[in-house]
Short mmCIF file of C-alpha atoms in Angstrom, two decimals:
data_model
loop_
_atom_site.label_atom_id
_atom_site.label_comp_id
_atom_site.label_asym_id
_atom_site.label_seq_id
_atom_site.Cartn_x
_atom_site.Cartn_y
_atom_site.Cartn_z
CA UNK A 1 2.69 -0.39 44.65
CA UNK A 2 0.22 -0.78 41.79
CA UNK A 3 0.00 -4.29 40.36
CA UNK A 4 -1.20 -3.12 36.94
CA UNK A 5 0.62 -1.76 33.94
CA UNK A 6 -0.34 1.84 33.19
CA UNK A 7 0.24 3.97 30.11
CA UNK A 8 3.01 5.86 31.92
CA UNK A 9 4.91 2.59 32.28
CA UNK A 10 4.72 2.02 28.52
CA UNK A 11 5.72 5.61 27.83
CA UNK A 12 8.80 5.22 30.04
CA UNK A 13 9.60 1.82 28.51
CA UNK A 14 9.40 3.10 24.91
CA UNK A 15 11.66 6.05 25.75
CA UNK A 16 14.34 3.71 27.11
CA UNK A 17 13.89 1.22 24.25
CA UNK A 18 14.40 4.00 21.70
CA UNK A 19 17.35 5.67 23.42
CA UNK A 20 18.90 2.49 24.92
CA UNK A 21 20.31 4.86 27.53
CA UNK A 22 18.62 5.58 30.88
CA UNK A 23 20.04 9.08 31.37
CA UNK A 24 19.08 10.23 27.86
CA UNK A 25 15.62 8.70 28.20
CA UNK A 26 15.12 10.40 31.58
CA UNK A 27 16.10 13.76 30.10
CA UNK A 28 13.66 13.19 27.25
CA UNK A 29 10.89 12.43 29.77
CA UNK A 30 11.86 15.28 32.15
CA UNK A 31 12.18 12.92 35.12
CA UNK A 32 15.14 11.80 37.20
CA UNK A 33 17.23 8.84 36.13
CA UNK A 34 16.71 6.98 39.46
CA UNK A 35 12.97 7.57 39.14
CA UNK A 36 12.95 6.15 35.62
CA UNK A 37 14.96 3.11 36.72
CA UNK A 38 12.43 2.45 39.51
CA UNK A 39 9.52 2.65 37.06
CA UNK A 40 11.16 0.18 34.67
CA UNK A 41 12.00 -2.19 37.53
CA UNK A 42 8.42 -1.97 38.78
CA UNK A 43 7.18 -2.74 35.29
CA UNK A 44 9.44 -5.79 34.98
CA UNK A 45 8.21 -7.06 38.37
CA UNK A 46 4.55 -6.66 37.34
CA UNK A 47 5.14 -8.43 34.02
CA UNK A 48 7.42 -11.08 35.43
CA UNK A 49 9.89 -10.53 32.59
CA UNK A 50 13.26 -8.85 32.14
CA UNK A 51 12.97 -6.17 29.45
CA UNK A 52 16.51 -4.79 29.36
CA UNK A 53 20.02 -6.14 29.79
CA UNK A 54 22.01 -3.46 31.62
CA UNK A 55 25.75 -3.16 32.07
CA UNK A 56 28.18 -0.28 32.48
CA UNK A 57 28.76 0.08 28.75
CA UNK A 58 25.32 -0.31 27.18
CA UNK A 59 21.63 -1.12 27.49
CA UNK A 60 20.01 -3.68 25.18
CA UNK A 61 16.53 -5.10 24.78
CA UNK A 62 15.82 -8.71 25.70
CA UNK A 63 13.60 -10.83 23.41
CA UNK A 64 10.71 -9.99 25.74
CA UNK A 65 11.64 -6.31 25.46
CA UNK A 66 11.64 -6.44 21.67
CA UNK A 67 8.18 -8.02 21.68
CA UNK A 68 6.78 -5.49 24.14
CA UNK A 69 8.24 -2.63 22.08
CA UNK A 70 6.40 -3.78 18.95
CA UNK A 71 3.12 -4.21 20.85
CA UNK A 72 3.43 -0.88 22.67
CA UNK A 73 4.05 0.94 19.39
CA UNK A 74 0.88 -0.60 17.94
CA UNK A 75 -1.09 0.40 21.05
CA UNK A 76 0.06 4.02 20.94
CA UNK A 77 -0.62 4.19 17.20
CA UNK A 78 -4.18 2.96 17.82
CA UNK A 79 -4.65 5.51 20.60
CA UNK A 80 -3.39 8.26 18.29
CA UNK A 81 -5.79 7.14 15.56
CA UNK A 82 -8.70 7.03 18.03
CA UNK A 83 -7.90 10.59 19.16
CA UNK A 84 -7.70 11.74 15.53
CA UNK A 85 -11.07 10.20 14.67
CA UNK A 86 -12.67 11.70 17.80
CA UNK A 87 -11.35 15.13 16.86
CA UNK A 88 -12.83 14.80 13.36
CA UNK A 89 -16.20 13.76 14.81
CA UNK A 90 -16.02 16.65 17.26
CA UNK A 91 -15.49 19.05 14.35
CA UNK A 92 -18.68 17.81 12.68
CA UNK A 93 -17.01 15.31 10.34
CA UNK A 94 -17.90 11.63 10.30
CA UNK A 95 -14.27 10.64 9.85
CA UNK A 96 -11.53 10.14 7.29
CA UNK A 97 -10.84 7.35 4.80
CA UNK A 98 -7.19 6.90 3.76
CA UNK A 99 -6.87 5.26 0.36
CA UNK A 100 -3.81 3.77 -1.33
CA UNK A 101 -3.87 3.08 -5.04
CA UNK A 102 -2.08 2.12 -8.23
CA UNK A 103 -2.31 4.64 -11.05
CA UNK A 104 -4.67 2.50 -13.12
CA UNK A 105 -7.28 2.57 -10.32
CA UNK A 106 -7.65 6.31 -10.94
CA UNK A 107 -9.17 5.67 -14.38
CA UNK A 108 -12.52 4.29 -13.23
CA UNK A 109 -12.78 2.86 -9.75
CA UNK A 110 -11.54 5.62 -7.44
CA UNK A 111 -13.32 8.57 -9.11
CA UNK A 112 -16.62 6.64 -8.91
CA UNK A 113 -16.00 5.76 -5.26
CA UNK A 114 -15.15 9.34 -4.31
CA UNK A 115 -18.28 10.66 -6.04
CA UNK A 116 -20.42 8.03 -4.26
CA UNK A 117 -18.91 8.98 -0.89
CA UNK A 118 -19.41 12.68 -1.55
CA UNK A 119 -23.03 12.07 -2.50
CA UNK A 120 -24.03 9.76 0.38
CA UNK A 121 -21.55 10.73 3.14
CA UNK A 122 -20.55 14.35 2.44
CA UNK A 123 -18.86 14.73 5.83
CA UNK A 124 -16.36 11.93 5.26
CA UNK A 125 -12.90 13.18 4.34
CA UNK A 126 -10.79 11.17 1.91
CA UNK A 127 -7.03 11.19 1.35
CA UNK A 128 -5.19 9.48 -1.51
CA UNK A 129 -1.66 8.06 -1.71
CA UNK A 130 -0.25 6.43 -4.84
CA UNK A 131 1.91 3.51 -3.68
CA UNK A 132 3.25 0.21 -5.09
CA UNK A 133 1.41 -3.00 -4.20
CA UNK A 134 3.78 -4.13 -1.44
CA UNK A 135 3.82 -0.70 0.21
CA UNK A 136 0.01 -0.66 0.26
CA UNK A 137 -0.14 -4.08 1.90
CA UNK A 138 2.31 -2.98 4.59
CA UNK A 139 0.51 0.33 5.17
CA UNK A 140 -2.92 -1.34 5.47
CA UNK A 141 -1.52 -3.89 7.94
CA UNK A 142 0.01 -1.06 9.99
CA UNK A 143 -3.23 0.99 9.94
CA UNK A 144 -1.54 3.74 7.96
CA UNK A 145 -4.09 3.20 5.15
CA UNK A 146 -7.69 2.04 5.48
CA UNK A 147 -7.86 0.39 2.08
CA UNK A 148 -5.73 -0.09 -1.00
CA UNK A 149 -6.26 -0.78 -4.68
CA UNK A 150 -3.78 -3.41 -5.86
CA UNK A 151 -2.99 -6.02 -8.48
CA UNK A 152 -2.06 -9.08 -6.42
CA UNK A 153 -2.75 -12.80 -6.53
CA UNK A 154 -2.94 -13.10 -2.73
CA UNK A 155 -2.53 -11.08 0.47
CA UNK A 156 -1.49 -11.91 4.07
CA UNK A 157 -4.02 -13.64 6.32
CA UNK A 158 -4.87 -10.43 8.18
CA UNK A 159 -6.34 -8.77 5.08
CA UNK A 160 -9.48 -9.10 3.00
CA UNK A 161 -9.27 -8.84 -0.80
CA UNK A 162 -12.12 -8.43 -3.31
CA UNK A 163 -12.01 -7.90 -7.08
CA UNK A 164 -13.49 -4.52 -8.05
CA UNK A 165 -12.58 -4.21 -11.74
CA UNK A 166 -11.56 -6.65 -14.46
CA UNK A 167 -10.00 -5.22 -17.60
CA UNK A 168 -8.42 -6.49 -20.80
CA UNK A 169 -4.81 -5.78 -21.71
CA UNK A 170 -3.75 -3.61 -24.63
CA UNK A 171 -0.57 -3.53 -26.66
CA UNK A 172 1.02 -0.08 -26.82
CA UNK A 173 2.86 0.83 -30.03
CA UNK A 174 4.40 4.03 -31.41
CA UNK A 175 1.84 5.96 -33.44
CA UNK A 176 4.01 5.47 -36.53
CA UNK A 177 4.17 1.67 -36.17
CA UNK A 178 3.02 0.08 -39.45
CA UNK A 179 0.89 -2.64 -37.84
CA UNK A 180 -2.84 -1.92 -37.72
CA UNK A 181 -5.49 -3.41 -35.46
CA UNK A 182 -6.78 -5.49 -38.39
CA UNK A 183 -3.31 -6.87 -39.14
CA UNK A 184 -2.66 -8.01 -35.57
CA UNK A 185 -2.90 -11.80 -35.24
CA UNK A 186 -1.02 -12.56 -32.03
CA UNK A 187 1.78 -11.55 -29.69
CA UNK A 188 4.20 -13.82 -31.56
CA UNK A 189 4.50 -10.98 -34.08
CA UNK A 190 6.49 -9.05 -31.45
CA UNK A 191 8.89 -11.74 -30.26
CA UNK A 192 11.91 -9.71 -31.46
CA UNK A 193 10.80 -6.37 -30.00
CA UNK A 194 12.04 -4.65 -26.85
CA UNK A 195 9.44 -4.45 -24.08
CA UNK A 196 8.87 -1.66 -21.57
CA UNK A 197 7.10 -2.85 -18.41
CA UNK A 198 5.99 -1.73 -15.01
CA UNK A 199 8.78 -2.87 -12.69
CA UNK A 200 8.49 -6.22 -10.94
CA UNK A 201 8.96 -4.54 -7.55
CA UNK A 202 6.08 -2.14 -8.25
CA UNK A 203 3.63 -4.85 -9.33
CA UNK A 204 4.89 -8.46 -9.25
CA UNK A 205 1.52 -9.90 -10.29
CA UNK A 206 1.32 -7.63 -13.35
CA UNK A 207 4.91 -8.50 -14.26
CA UNK A 208 4.25 -12.24 -14.00
CA UNK A 209 1.08 -11.87 -16.06
CA UNK A 210 2.95 -10.15 -18.90
CA UNK A 211 5.56 -12.92 -18.76
CA UNK A 212 2.79 -15.50 -19.12
CA UNK A 213 1.22 -13.63 -22.06
CA UNK A 214 4.53 -13.73 -23.92
CA UNK A 215 5.20 -17.31 -22.85
CA UNK A 216 1.84 -18.38 -24.30
CA UNK A 217 2.96 -16.78 -27.57
CA UNK A 218 6.17 -18.84 -27.52
CA UNK A 219 8.82 -16.36 -26.44
CA UNK A 220 10.47 -14.66 -23.47
CA UNK A 221 10.25 -10.86 -23.81
CA UNK A 222 13.43 -8.83 -24.08
CA UNK A 223 12.92 -6.10 -21.46
CA UNK A 224 14.71 -2.85 -22.23
CA UNK A 225 13.17 -0.49 -19.65
CA UNK A 226 11.05 -0.59 -16.50
CA UNK A 227 9.05 2.16 -14.80
CA UNK A 228 6.42 2.69 -12.13
CA UNK A 229 4.53 5.36 -14.11
CA UNK A 230 2.33 4.84 -17.16
CA UNK A 231 3.29 8.27 -18.50
CA UNK A 232 6.97 7.26 -18.55
CA UNK A 233 6.18 3.96 -20.28
CA UNK A 234 4.11 5.72 -22.96
CA UNK A 235 6.84 8.32 -23.47
CA UNK A 236 9.42 5.59 -24.05
CA UNK A 237 7.10 3.85 -26.52
CA UNK A 238 6.40 7.16 -28.25
CA UNK A 239 10.15 7.56 -28.83
CA UNK A 240 10.47 4.07 -30.38
CA UNK A 241 12.41 2.63 -27.44
CA UNK A 242 10.16 -0.40 -27.15
CA UNK A 243 6.56 -1.56 -26.91
CA UNK A 244 4.38 -2.22 -23.85
CA UNK A 245 1.41 -4.17 -22.59
CA UNK A 246 -0.83 -2.32 -20.12
CA UNK A 247 -4.36 -2.58 -18.70
CA UNK A 248 -6.68 -1.16 -21.37
CA UNK A 249 -8.10 1.47 -18.99
CA UNK A 250 -4.73 3.24 -18.98
CA UNK A 251 -5.16 4.44 -22.56
CA UNK A 252 -7.49 7.17 -21.33
CA UNK A 253 -6.18 10.51 -20.10
CA UNK A 254 -2.84 10.52 -21.93
CA UNK A 255 -2.35 12.66 -25.03
CA UNK A 256 0.72 11.01 -26.55
CA UNK A 257 1.80 9.74 -29.96
CA UNK A 258 1.07 6.07 -29.25
CA UNK A 259 -1.66 3.70 -30.36
CA UNK A 260 -3.37 0.81 -28.60
CA UNK A 261 -4.38 -2.62 -29.82
CA UNK A 262 -6.76 -4.28 -27.37
CA UNK A 263 -5.84 -7.93 -26.72
CA UNK A 264 -9.43 -9.12 -26.48
CA UNK A 265 -8.79 -12.83 -26.93
CA UNK A 266 -6.21 -13.25 -24.18
CA UNK A 267 -7.17 -15.49 -21.25
CA UNK A 268 -5.20 -13.19 -18.95
CA UNK A 269 -7.09 -10.21 -17.53
CA UNK A 270 -5.96 -7.12 -15.65
CA UNK A 271 -7.63 -7.64 -12.27
CA UNK A 272 -7.83 -4.74 -9.84
CA UNK A 273 -8.66 -5.62 -6.22
CA UNK A 274 -9.39 -3.70 -3.05
CA UNK A 275 -7.71 -4.77 0.20
CA UNK A 276 -8.56 -3.84 3.77
CA UNK A 277 -7.62 -5.05 7.23
CA UNK A 278 -10.03 -7.40 8.99
CA UNK A 279 -9.48 -5.68 12.34
CA UNK A 280 -9.59 -2.09 11.05
CA UNK A 281 -11.40 0.03 13.66
CA UNK A 282 -12.06 3.08 11.46
CA UNK A 283 -15.84 3.69 11.83
CA UNK A 284 -16.26 5.02 8.29
CA UNK A 285 -14.66 2.05 6.52
CA UNK A 286 -17.71 -0.26 6.52
CA UNK A 287 -20.02 2.32 4.93
CA UNK A 288 -17.46 3.13 2.24
CA UNK A 289 -16.77 -0.54 1.53
CA UNK A 290 -20.53 -1.16 1.19
CA UNK A 291 -20.64 1.61 -1.39
CA UNK A 292 -17.63 0.26 -3.27
CA UNK A 293 -18.55 -3.41 -3.31
CA UNK A 294 -22.22 -2.72 -3.91
CA UNK A 295 -21.34 -0.60 -6.94
CA UNK A 296 -18.69 -2.96 -8.27
CA UNK A 297 -21.01 -5.97 -8.17
CA UNK A 298 -23.70 -4.33 -10.29
#
């Protein structure tokens, strides 16, 4: 009997851990139930740990089984990613970079990065997914994204974070609003207005920053609507349903009946950061990060 765990053992284990039924798992694997039971028993003997609690009514994972399941899933995901990258290289491509982003990153940072990659590494493929901050963090940790563009104060220990763009905030008003840029003298002028914000779940750091801007002006904003899309926020402002504060870069690319007053004197800034996993094994990530951070620091 082999004294080492092989991939087949992990394949059999994951099938049972997903089905929690030996007969169903055996059918899924196209092997006999007694044969599957022997493989699992052999695995437990090699590991010196009980992975399943078995009785006539049900099969459940032990704490050791739960831990092994999480680790085996990571291993198979890494093997799948390695195979995918090898296939891309075999087709003449250097690899693929999977990018998560907030909508505001599309104004300046991402287009410049994509053009730089296309110019210097034309064989690298890129894919883009617009996701909230928390979803990007989770996806980068799980190796579902290679990097993300977020607005966060901090990230988990397994990630790197670097600032790539610092912007001012701008007040968004209906086009018909009587206040002009010259007449603006502080956010306290809007203490009685309804505010439309990006939702706290979408971007907690942004939400807290807007709260602090209003707090510095001596009031707590009355929030009437929340959204995850700038277009929706601007549409609500356009229809006189409230006002908004957004990163200044977002004023570009939208043809709507709103006007912007840049809040130049605020201490708060709209900071956009890039995050990536310290242990990311994607071979194209380093070159792309060198491009991004080299460009952003100039």
